[in-house]
Amino acid sequence: MSIVKTTRRLLDGASIRVGEFARNRQCWHRYGRVERARCLFGLDRLDSSLMQPRLEWKMSLSERIATETLARLLNAGGCQARALRIDAFLRALGLGDGELGAAIGQLNSAQVFSEVPALDGRRIDLKFVWRDAKDKEKILVVEAKFDHEITPGQLRCYRESAKKDHPKAKRYHLVLALHESAMLKANCRGDGNWRFCSWRDLWLRFETARPVEYDQNLQLFLNVLWRRIGRLNPKDAHAPL
C-alpha cells in the first residue's frame, strides 16, 4: 500500500493533510517511515481498532457515553484479561510501576466505576480501585472532558469525596482532556495536585499496549473514540518517524 493510501486510511479527517505529512520525504525513507507510523497507531496489530468499519452515528460521542462505555469495556471478561487490560489503561494514563504497586498484568483486584456519586450531588467520571502487592488500597479519580470547562469547586469536591470514601487509600487524581489548557483555571484555583493526560496520548498508548483480544465492541468503540479526539498536531507533519 502506498504512503498516500496508508496515511489517508490512518488519518482520515485529520487537520494535517496527507500531502503535508509526506512532503519532502526521500523515497527510500518512506517505506520505513510508514512502517513506524503503522506501529505508532497500532496498525500492525491483528486486532487494530482503526481497521474496523467506521460507524456512522447520528450523534456526537459525549463525555458521559465515553466514560460509561470505557468502564464497561475495561471491566469485561475474566479476571486475567481484565487485569491486563486495566493495567495497560492505567499505564497509558501515565501511572508507573511504583504507583501501581504491582508487576505488569498483576492488577487482579482492579475495578473501574463510572458516574460515581460524589459530594454536592456531583458525579466522578471514572474511578479505578485496586490493591497493590502489599494489599494497600489505591484509587485513581479521573475527570474527563471533551469541550466543557472544569467548573469551580469540581476537582476539590472529587478529592474530598475520594478521601471520605477511601480514607486509608493512596489516592491519585487526573484530568483527561483534549488540551492541557483545561488545567489552567484548575491550577489557579488551588484545587490540589491534579495530573493531566490528553485523550490523544491515552488513545495512542493504550492502542499499542493493550493485550491482543478480539473483542469487536472494544475495537469499534476505540475507533469511534479516535474519530472524536484524534487529530495530528502541526508538529506531527514534520516530525521524523
Short mmCIF file of C-alpha atoms in Angstrom, two decimals:
data_model
loop_
_atom_site.label_atom_id
_atom_site.label_comp_id
_atom_site.label_asym_id
_atom_site.label_seq_id
_atom_site.Cartn_x
_atom_site.Cartn_y
_atom_site.Cartn_z
CA MET A 1 0.00 0.00 0.00
CA SER A 2 1.39 3.44 -0.92
CA ILE A 3 2.23 6.07 1.67
CA VAL A 4 -0.70 8.18 0.50
CA LYS A 5 -3.24 5.36 0.77
CA THR A 6 -1.89 4.20 4.11
CA THR A 7 -1.86 7.68 5.61
CA ARG A 8 -5.30 8.54 4.25
CA ARG A 9 -6.78 5.45 5.85
CA LEU A 10 -4.93 6.18 9.07
CA LEU A 11 -5.62 9.87 9.35
CA ASP A 12 -8.91 10.39 7.56
CA GLY A 13 -10.34 13.70 8.73
CA ALA A 14 -7.16 14.85 10.43
CA SER A 15 -6.29 18.53 10.50
CA ILE A 16 -2.91 17.94 8.83
CA ARG A 17 -3.37 16.66 5.31
CA VAL A 18 -1.59 13.72 3.71
CA GLY A 19 0.49 15.90 1.44
CA GLU A 20 1.94 17.86 4.36
CA PHE A 21 2.66 14.68 6.27
CA ALA A 22 4.66 13.08 3.46
CA ARG A 23 6.19 16.19 1.92
CA ASN A 24 9.97 16.35 1.48
CA ARG A 25 10.44 12.69 2.38
CA GLN A 26 13.05 10.95 0.29
CA CYS A 27 11.58 7.95 -1.49
CA TRP A 28 13.93 5.47 0.16
CA HIS A 29 12.88 6.80 3.59
CA ARG A 30 9.16 6.46 3.03
CA TYR A 31 8.68 2.74 3.49
CA GLY A 32 10.42 2.73 6.87
CA ARG A 33 8.51 5.81 7.99
CA VAL A 34 5.17 4.27 7.05
CA GLU A 35 6.04 1.10 8.96
CA ARG A 36 6.89 3.16 12.05
CA ALA A 37 3.63 5.09 11.62
CA ARG A 38 1.77 1.78 11.47
CA CYS A 39 3.32 0.79 14.82
CA LEU A 40 2.59 4.21 16.33
CA PHE A 41 -1.13 3.93 15.54
CA GLY A 42 -1.41 0.20 16.23
CA LEU A 43 -1.99 -0.74 12.60
CA ASP A 44 0.43 -3.64 12.96
CA ARG A 45 -1.95 -5.29 15.47
CA LEU A 46 -4.16 -8.16 14.36
CA ASP A 47 -6.97 -6.53 16.36
CA SER A 48 -6.33 -2.95 15.22
CA SER A 49 -9.14 -0.56 16.12
CA LEU A 50 -8.50 1.73 13.16
CA MET A 51 -9.06 -1.16 10.73
CA GLN A 52 -12.64 -1.60 11.95
CA PRO A 53 -15.51 -0.25 9.81
CA ARG A 54 -16.43 3.33 10.59
CA LEU A 55 -19.74 3.68 12.41
CA GLU A 56 -21.91 6.48 11.04
CA TRP A 57 -23.52 7.64 14.27
CA LYS A 58 -26.09 10.41 14.08
CA MET A 59 -24.80 11.83 17.34
CA SER A 60 -21.54 13.05 18.83
CA LEU A 61 -19.75 10.92 21.41
CA SER A 62 -20.39 12.64 24.74
CA GLU A 63 -18.15 12.57 27.80
CA ARG A 64 -20.68 10.51 29.75
CA ILE A 65 -21.18 7.93 27.00
CA ALA A 66 -17.39 7.66 26.57
CA THR A 67 -16.64 7.12 30.26
CA GLU A 68 -19.55 4.75 30.91
CA THR A 69 -18.57 2.68 27.87
CA LEU A 70 -14.91 2.65 28.90
CA ALA A 71 -15.79 1.36 32.37
CA ARG A 72 -17.94 -1.43 30.96
CA LEU A 73 -15.37 -2.50 28.37
CA LEU A 74 -12.41 -2.34 30.75
CA ASN A 75 -14.27 -4.49 33.31
CA ALA A 76 -15.34 -7.11 30.76
CA GLY A 77 -14.17 -10.71 30.70
CA GLY A 78 -12.34 -12.94 33.14
CA CYS A 79 -10.01 -11.87 35.91
CA GLN A 80 -6.74 -12.25 33.98
CA ALA A 81 -7.99 -10.50 30.83
CA ARG A 82 -9.44 -7.65 32.89
CA ALA A 83 -6.21 -7.25 34.88
CA LEU A 84 -4.08 -6.99 31.73
CA ARG A 85 -6.49 -4.56 30.10
CA ILE A 86 -6.81 -2.24 33.11
CA ASP A 87 -3.06 -2.42 33.70
CA ALA A 88 -2.44 -1.22 30.14
CA PHE A 89 -5.02 1.55 30.52
CA LEU A 90 -3.57 2.87 33.79
CA ARG A 91 -0.08 2.87 32.29
CA ALA A 92 -1.46 4.68 29.23
CA LEU A 93 -2.75 7.36 31.62
CA GLY A 94 0.81 7.76 32.90
CA LEU A 95 0.98 5.62 36.06
CA GLY A 96 4.17 3.64 36.53
CA ASP A 97 5.31 0.56 38.45
CA GLY A 98 5.77 2.43 41.73
CA GLU A 99 2.30 3.97 41.62
CA LEU A 100 0.55 0.80 40.52
CA GLY A 101 2.43 -1.19 43.16
CA ALA A 102 2.28 -4.33 41.05
CA ALA A 103 4.12 -6.02 38.24
CA ILE A 104 2.66 -5.75 34.74
CA GLY A 105 -0.58 -7.69 34.49
CA GLN A 106 -0.97 -8.31 38.23
CA LEU A 107 -3.92 -5.98 38.92
CA ASN A 108 -6.28 -8.89 39.59
CA SER A 109 -8.30 -6.87 42.08
CA ALA A 110 -8.74 -3.82 39.83
CA GLN A 111 -12.20 -2.48 39.05
CA VAL A 112 -13.44 0.54 37.13
CA PHE A 113 -16.50 2.57 38.11
CA SER A 114 -18.22 5.37 36.19
CA GLU A 115 -20.62 8.12 37.28
CA VAL A 116 -19.69 7.60 40.93
CA PRO A 117 -21.79 9.75 43.32
CA ALA A 118 -19.73 12.48 44.99
CA LEU A 119 -20.39 15.30 47.43
CA ASP A 120 -22.68 18.20 46.42
CA GLY A 121 -24.63 15.92 44.08
CA ARG A 122 -21.78 15.75 41.56
CA ARG A 123 -20.52 12.58 39.90
CA ILE A 124 -16.98 11.33 39.33
CA ASP A 125 -16.49 10.32 35.69
CA LEU A 126 -14.16 7.37 36.31
CA LYS A 127 -12.76 5.79 39.46
CA PHE A 128 -10.19 3.00 39.41
CA VAL A 129 -9.82 0.91 42.56
CA TRP A 130 -7.13 -1.74 43.11
CA ARG A 131 -4.83 -3.21 45.77
CA ASP A 132 -1.08 -3.30 45.43
CA ALA A 133 1.33 -6.14 46.20
CA LYS A 134 1.23 -5.19 49.91
CA ASP A 135 -2.59 -5.26 49.91
CA LYS A 136 -2.80 -1.48 50.23
CA GLU A 137 -5.81 0.10 48.54
CA LYS A 138 -5.12 2.53 45.71
CA ILE A 139 -7.52 4.89 43.95
CA LEU A 140 -7.36 6.88 40.74
CA VAL A 141 -10.05 9.54 40.19
CA VAL A 142 -10.42 10.73 36.60
CA GLU A 143 -12.30 13.82 35.46
CA ALA A 144 -12.90 13.50 31.71
CA LYS A 145 -13.53 16.50 29.45
CA PHE A 146 -14.03 16.92 25.73
CA ASP A 147 -15.15 20.51 25.19
CA HIS A 148 -16.58 21.54 28.56
CA GLU A 149 -14.63 23.50 31.15
CA ILE A 150 -13.84 22.42 34.69
CA THR A 151 -16.35 24.16 36.93
CA PRO A 152 -15.43 25.95 40.19
CA GLY A 153 -15.06 23.54 43.09
CA GLN A 154 -15.43 20.47 40.90
CA LEU A 155 -11.97 18.98 41.39
CA ARG A 156 -11.88 19.88 45.08
CA CYS A 157 -15.20 18.10 45.52
CA TYR A 158 -13.88 14.94 43.87
CA ARG A 159 -10.73 14.94 46.00
CA GLU A 160 -12.77 15.28 49.19
CA SER A 161 -15.22 12.61 48.06
CA ALA A 162 -12.42 10.12 47.35
CA LYS A 163 -10.82 10.89 50.71
CA LYS A 164 -14.14 10.37 52.51
CA ASP A 165 -14.90 7.06 50.74
CA HIS A 166 -11.33 5.72 50.86
CA PRO A 167 -9.62 7.34 53.88
CA LYS A 168 -6.74 4.85 54.09
CA ALA A 169 -6.08 4.54 50.35
CA LYS A 170 -3.27 6.06 48.34
CA ARG A 171 -5.14 8.42 46.04
CA TYR A 172 -4.24 9.83 42.63
CA HIS A 173 -6.20 12.45 40.65
CA LEU A 174 -6.11 13.08 36.91
CA VAL A 175 -7.82 15.29 34.33
CA LEU A 176 -8.35 13.67 30.93
CA ALA A 177 -9.00 16.35 28.30
CA LEU A 178 -8.29 17.33 24.71
CA HIS A 179 -5.81 20.07 25.60
CA GLU A 180 -3.74 20.93 28.66
CA SER A 181 -5.38 24.35 28.66
CA ALA A 182 -8.24 22.67 30.54
CA MET A 183 -5.94 22.71 33.59
CA LEU A 184 -5.25 26.45 33.64
CA LYS A 185 -8.21 27.55 35.74
CA ALA A 186 -7.95 24.48 37.95
CA ASN A 187 -4.32 25.25 38.80
CA CYS A 188 -5.15 28.88 39.56
CA ARG A 189 -7.95 27.89 41.93
CA GLY A 190 -5.73 25.67 44.04
CA ASP A 191 -7.77 22.51 43.60
CA GLY A 192 -4.82 20.36 44.59
CA ASN A 193 -2.32 18.34 42.63
CA TRP A 194 -4.12 17.04 39.57
CA ARG A 195 -2.20 15.34 36.79
CA PHE A 196 -3.07 15.80 33.13
CA CYS A 197 -3.32 13.35 30.23
CA SER A 198 -4.65 14.14 26.77
CA TRP A 199 -7.23 11.87 25.18
CA ARG A 200 -4.94 11.60 22.17
CA ASP A 201 -1.92 10.41 24.17
CA LEU A 202 -4.08 7.98 26.14
CA TRP A 203 -5.53 6.52 22.95
CA LEU A 204 -2.17 6.06 21.21
CA ARG A 205 -0.55 4.46 24.25
CA PHE A 206 -3.48 2.18 25.03
CA GLU A 207 -3.99 1.04 21.45
CA THR A 208 -0.39 -0.14 21.18
CA ALA A 209 -0.05 -1.54 24.73
CA ARG A 210 -3.38 -3.27 25.38
CA PRO A 211 -3.44 -7.09 25.23
CA VAL A 212 -4.44 -8.63 21.93
CA GLU A 213 -8.08 -9.64 22.15
CA TYR A 214 -10.79 -9.99 19.58
CA ASP A 215 -13.50 -8.01 21.34
CA GLN A 216 -15.18 -6.15 18.50
CA ASN A 217 -17.10 -3.95 20.92
CA LEU A 218 -13.80 -2.62 22.29
CA GLN A 219 -12.32 -2.20 18.82
CA LEU A 220 -15.37 -0.37 17.46
CA PHE A 221 -15.53 1.91 20.49
CA LEU A 222 -11.85 2.82 20.20
CA ASN A 223 -12.43 3.54 16.52
CA VAL A 224 -15.32 5.89 17.36
CA LEU A 225 -13.29 7.50 20.15
CA TRP A 226 -10.39 8.21 17.79
CA ARG A 227 -12.77 9.90 15.36
CA ARG A 228 -13.89 12.10 18.24
CA ILE A 229 -10.49 13.04 19.69
CA GLY A 230 -7.79 12.04 17.19
CA ARG A 231 -6.03 14.77 15.28
CA LEU A 232 -2.48 15.33 14.11
CA ASN A 233 -0.75 18.25 15.76
CA PRO A 234 1.04 20.73 13.46
CA LYS A 235 4.39 19.38 14.65
CA ASP A 236 3.43 15.85 13.56
CA ALA A 237 3.58 16.81 9.89
CA HIS A 238 7.30 17.43 10.14
CA ALA A 239 8.36 15.14 12.97
CA PRO A 240 10.68 12.30 11.97
CA LEU A 241 9.03 8.90 12.08
#
